[in-house]
CSV table of C-alpha atoms in Angstrom, one decimal:
chain,number,residue,atom,x,y,z
Q,77,UNK,CA,0.0,0.0,0.0
Q,78,UNK,CA,0.9,3.7,-0.1
Q,79,UNK,CA,2.9,5.2,2.7
Q,80,UNK,CA,4.7,8.5,3.6
Q,81,UNK,CA,7.7,8.8,5.8
Q,82,UNK,CA,8.8,12.2,7.1
Q,83,UNK,CA,11.6,13.3,9.6
Q,84,UNK,CA,10.5,13.3,13.2
Q,85,UNK,CA,10.5,16.6,15.1
Q,86,UNK,CA,10.5,18.8,16.6
Q,87,UNK,CA,12.7,20.8,14.4
Q,88,UNK,CA,14.0,23.9,16.3
Q,89,UNK,CA,15.5,26.8,14.4
Q,90,UNK,CA,16.3,30.4,14.8
Q,91,UNK,CA,14.7,33.0,12.7
Q,92,UNK,CA,16.2,33.4,9.2
Q,93,UNK,CA,17.7,29.9,9.3
Q,94,UNK,CA,17.4,27.5,6.4
Q,95,UNK,CA,14.7,24.8,6.7
Q,96,UNK,CA,14.6,21.3,5.3
Q,97,UNK,CA,12.0,18.7,6.2
Q,98,UNK,CA,12.6,15.4,4.5
Q,99,UNK,CA,9.7,13.3,3.0
Q,100,UNK,CA,9.9,10.0,1.1
Q,101,UNK,CA,7.0,8.0,-0.1
Q,102,UNK,CA,6.0,4.6,-1.4
Q,103,UNK,CA,3.2,4.4,-3.9
Q,104,UNK,CA,1.9,2.4,-6.9
Q,105,UNK,CA,1.3,4.4,-10.0
Q,106,UNK,CA,1.9,8.2,-10.2
Q,107,UNK,CA,0.6,9.9,-7.1
Q,108,UNK,CA,0.4,13.7,-6.6
Q,109,UNK,CA,2.3,14.9,-3.6
Q,110,UNK,CA,1.4,17.6,-1.1
Q,111,UNK,CA,2.6,19.5,1.9
Q,112,UNK,CA,0.0,20.6,4.4
Q,113,UNK,CA,0.5,22.9,7.3
Q,114,UNK,CA,-1.4,23.0,10.6
Q,115,UNK,CA,-1.1,26.1,12.8
Q,116,UNK,CA,-1.9,25.8,16.5
Q,117,UNK,CA,-5.6,25.1,17.1
Q,118,UNK,CA,-6.5,25.0,13.4
Q,119,UNK,CA,-7.3,22.5,10.7
Q,120,UNK,CA,-4.8,21.5,8.0
Q,121,UNK,CA,-4.4,23.8,5.0
Q,122,UNK,CA,-2.6,23.1,1.7
Q,123,UNK,CA,0.8,24.7,1.5
Q,124,UNK,CA,2.0,23.4,-1.9
Q,125,UNK,CA,1.7,20.5,-4.3
Q,126,UNK,CA,3.2,18.8,-7.3
Q,127,UNK,CA,1.4,16.5,-9.6
Q,128,UNK,CA,4.1,14.9,-11.7
Q,129,UNK,CA,7.8,14.1,-11.6
Q,130,UNK,CA,10.2,17.1,-11.6
Q,131,UNK,CA,7.4,19.5,-10.8
Q,132,UNK,CA,8.2,22.1,-8.2
Q,133,UNK,CA,5.6,23.4,-5.9
Q,134,UNK,CA,6.0,26.6,-4.1
Q,135,UNK,CA,4.1,29.0,-1.9
Q,136,UNK,CA,5.0,31.6,0.8
Q,137,UNK,CA,8.7,31.0,0.4
Q,138,UNK,CA,8.4,27.3,0.7
Q,139,UNK,CA,9.4,24.9,-2.1
Q,140,UNK,CA,9.4,21.2,-2.8
Q,141,UNK,CA,10.4,19.2,-5.9
Q,142,UNK,CA,8.8,15.9,-6.9
Q,143,UNK,CA,11.7,13.5,-7.3
Q,144,UNK,CA,10.5,10.2,-8.8
Q,145,UNK,CA,14.0,8.6,-8.9
Q,146,UNK,CA,14.5,9.0,-5.1
Q,147,UNK,CA,10.7,9.0,-4.3
Q,148,UNK,CA,11.1,12.1,-2.3
Q,149,UNK,CA,9.4,15.5,-1.8
Q,150,UNK,CA,11.5,17.4,0.6
Q,151,UNK,CA,10.2,20.8,2.0
Q,152,UNK,CA,12.7,23.7,2.0
Q,153,UNK,CA,12.6,27.4,2.9
Q,154,UNK,CA,15.5,29.7,2.7
Q,155,UNK,CA,14.8,32.0,5.7
Q,156,UNK,CA,12.2,30.9,8.3
Q,157,UNK,CA,10.1,33.2,10.4
Q,158,UNK,CA,8.6,32.9,13.8
Q,159,UNK,CA,5.2,32.8,12.1
Q,160,UNK,CA,6.2,29.6,10.2
Q,161,UNK,CA,6.1,27.7,13.5
Q,162,UNK,CA,3.5,24.9,12.9
Q,163,UNK,CA,3.2,21.2,12.2
Q,164,UNK,CA,4.0,20.1,8.6
Q,165,UNK,CA,2.5,17.1,7.0
Q,166,UNK,CA,3.6,15.4,3.7
Q,167,UNK,CA,1.0,13.5,1.8
Q,168,UNK,CA,0.2,11.7,-1.3
Q,169,UNK,CA,-3.0,11.2,-3.2
Q,170,UNK,CA,-4.3,8.0,-4.5
Q,171,UNK,CA,-6.6,9.1,-7.2
Q,172,UNK,CA,-9.7,7.1,-8.2
Q,173,UNK,CA,-12.5,8.0,-10.4
Q,174,UNK,CA,-14.1,11.2,-9.2
Q,175,UNK,CA,-12.3,11.4,-5.8
Q,176,UNK,CA,-9.0,11.1,-4.1
Q,177,UNK,CA,-7.9,9.8,-0.7
Q,178,UNK,CA,-4.8,11.2,1.0
Q,179,UNK,CA,-2.2,9.2,2.8
Q,180,UNK,CA,-0.3,11.4,5.3
Q,181,UNK,CA,2.9,11.2,7.0
Q,182,UNK,CA,3.1,11.6,10.8
Q,183,UNK,CA,3.9,15.3,10.8
Q,184,UNK,CA,6.9,17.3,11.7
Q,185,UNK,CA,6.6,20.1,14.3
Q,186,UNK,CA,8.7,23.3,13.4
Q,187,UNK,CA,9.6,25.7,16.2
Q,188,UNK,CA,11.2,29.0,15.2
Q,189,UNK,CA,12.6,31.2,17.9
Q,190,UNK,CA,13.3,34.9,17.5
J,69,UNK,CA,-17.7,31.9,3.3
J,70,UNK,CA,-17.7,29.1,5.9
J,71,UNK,CA,-16.0,26.3,3.9
J,72,UNK,CA,-16.1,23.2,6.1
J,73,UNK,CA,-17.9,23.5,9.5
J,74,UNK,CA,-17.7,20.9,12.2
J,75,UNK,CA,-19.7,20.7,15.4
J,76,UNK,CA,-19.1,20.3,18.2
J,77,UNK,CA,-15.6,21.7,18.6
J,78,UNK,CA,-15.1,20.0,22.0
J,79,UNK,CA,-16.9,17.1,23.7
J,80,UNK,CA,-16.2,14.9,26.8
J,81,UNK,CA,-17.9,11.5,26.9
J,82,UNK,CA,-18.0,8.6,29.4
J,83,UNK,CA,-17.1,5.2,28.1
J,84,UNK,CA,-20.1,3.6,26.5
J,85,UNK,CA,-21.9,6.8,25.6
J,86,UNK,CA,-22.7,7.7,22.0
J,87,UNK,CA,-22.5,10.9,20.1
J,88,UNK,CA,-22.5,12.2,16.5
J,89,UNK,CA,-20.0,14.6,15.0
J,90,UNK,CA,-21.6,16.9,12.3
J,91,UNK,CA,-19.9,18.2,9.2
J,92,UNK,CA,-21.3,20.6,6.7
J,93,UNK,CA,-19.7,22.2,3.6
J,94,UNK,CA,-20.8,25.0,1.3
J,95,UNK,CA,-18.2,24.3,-1.3
J,96,UNK,CA,-20.4,22.1,-3.6
J,97,UNK,CA,-17.8,19.3,-3.3
J,98,UNK,CA,-18.8,15.7,-4.1
J,99,UNK,CA,-16.3,13.9,-1.9
J,100,UNK,CA,-16.2,14.2,1.9
J,101,UNK,CA,-13.9,12.6,4.5
J,102,UNK,CA,-13.4,11.9,8.2
J,103,UNK,CA,-9.9,11.7,9.6
J,104,UNK,CA,-8.6,11.3,13.2
J,105,UNK,CA,-5.4,12.9,14.4
J,106,UNK,CA,-3.4,11.3,17.2
J,107,UNK,CA,0.0,12.4,18.5
J,108,UNK,CA,2.8,10.7,16.6
J,109,UNK,CA,0.3,9.0,14.2
J,110,UNK,CA,-0.4,11.7,11.7
J,111,UNK,CA,-3.9,11.7,10.1
J,112,UNK,CA,-5.7,8.4,9.5
J,113,UNK,CA,-8.7,8.0,7.4
J,114,UNK,CA,-11.8,6.7,9.1
J,115,UNK,CA,-14.5,6.8,6.4
J,116,UNK,CA,-15.1,8.7,3.2
J,117,UNK,CA,-17.9,9.4,0.8
J,118,UNK,CA,-17.1,9.8,-2.8
J,119,UNK,CA,-20.5,11.2,-3.6
J,120,UNK,CA,-24.0,11.6,-2.1
J,121,UNK,CA,-25.4,8.2,-1.3
J,122,UNK,CA,-22.1,6.4,-1.0
J,123,UNK,CA,-19.7,5.7,1.8
J,124,UNK,CA,-16.6,3.5,2.2
J,125,UNK,CA,-14.3,2.5,4.9
J,126,UNK,CA,-10.9,4.0,5.3
J,127,UNK,CA,-7.9,2.8,7.3
J,128,UNK,CA,-9.4,2.8,10.8
J,129,UNK,CA,-13.3,2.4,10.6
J,130,UNK,CA,-13.9,0.1,13.6
J,131,UNK,CA,-16.1,1.6,16.2
J,132,UNK,CA,-17.5,4.3,13.8
J,133,UNK,CA,-20.5,4.7,11.5
J,134,UNK,CA,-21.1,7.5,9.0
J,135,UNK,CA,-24.1,8.9,7.1
J,136,UNK,CA,-23.9,11.1,4.0
J,137,UNK,CA,-27.2,12.9,4.6
J,138,UNK,CA,-27.1,15.0,1.5
J,139,UNK,CA,-24.4,16.7,-0.6
J,140,UNK,CA,-23.6,19.1,2.1
J,141,UNK,CA,-23.5,17.0,5.2
J,142,UNK,CA,-21.5,14.0,6.4
J,143,UNK,CA,-21.8,12.8,10.0
J,144,UNK,CA,-19.6,10.5,12.1
J,145,UNK,CA,-21.2,8.5,14.8
J,146,UNK,CA,-19.7,6.7,17.8
J,147,UNK,CA,-22.2,4.2,19.1
J,148,UNK,CA,-20.3,3.1,22.2
J,149,UNK,CA,-17.4,5.4,22.9
J,150,UNK,CA,-14.0,4.0,24.1
J,151,UNK,CA,-11.1,5.7,25.6
J,152,UNK,CA,-9.1,4.6,22.4
J,153,UNK,CA,-11.4,7.1,20.5
J,154,UNK,CA,-10.0,10.0,22.3
J,155,UNK,CA,-8.7,12.1,19.4
J,156,UNK,CA,-9.1,15.2,17.4
J,157,UNK,CA,-11.4,14.5,14.4
J,158,UNK,CA,-11.2,16.4,11.1
J,159,UNK,CA,-13.8,16.5,8.4
J,160,UNK,CA,-12.6,17.4,4.9
J,161,UNK,CA,-13.9,17.8,1.3
J,162,UNK,CA,-12.2,17.2,-2.0
J,163,UNK,CA,-12.5,19.4,-5.0
J,164,UNK,CA,-14.4,18.1,-8.0
J,165,UNK,CA,-11.5,18.3,-10.3
J,166,UNK,CA,-9.9,15.3,-8.5
J,167,UNK,CA,-6.7,17.1,-7.9
J,168,UNK,CA,-6.2,15.4,-4.6
J,169,UNK,CA,-6.5,18.7,-2.5
J,170,UNK,CA,-8.6,18.5,0.5
J,171,UNK,CA,-10.1,21.3,2.5
J,172,UNK,CA,-10.3,20.8,6.2
J,173,UNK,CA,-12.6,22.0,9.0
J,174,UNK,CA,-11.1,23.2,12.2
J,175,UNK,CA,-11.5,19.9,14.0
J,176,UNK,CA,-13.4,18.5,16.9
J,177,UNK,CA,-11.6,17.4,20.1
J,178,UNK,CA,-13.3,14.4,21.7
J,179,UNK,CA,-12.2,13.0,25.1
J,180,UNK,CA,-13.6,9.7,26.4
J,181,UNK,CA,-13.2,9.0,30.0
């Protein structure tokens, strides 16, 4: 079956530091890949996505590239801010006719200090 | 523009009690989902509904039932709550273009004593 593995947290960084959160996946076929973010007390919201190999998703300074050869979708940001403190989930979609189900990683908490 | 609305936001139950979590969406999406979130476990799919009138089991359906009342509403019922069902529950909808993107409610925190 499908699975997503992401690095355990918490990841603790100082403001303006470089961020990498690793994500690898196992899937049949050609899934789409996602990063979702969950701020404290809120539901998940889509951060970025990529639908095919070599695609780069980007949003709010975050980037991730769909690497089929290494089955990876690592999240990066060049300079983190305190407001980026949240839990980040890597996910893949298993698309069927008319709907999709997402398989999530366990989440990585990011803590950014001033 | 409410999006996905869940009620209640918080609930405390005793073992053996029953309750229903309600979810309503105004996004005109066909598919709806119920996930549970537990520390160190990520999100796990309980049930989903690809369209009005259909429901299917996800990864962890035991102890739960669902009803897709109409296109807007998808409820999750615990018939006899157990402490292992203490969790945060999220309802989500999927867009009709089958991109895989889900839209989440704010969650319902359930504690079973």
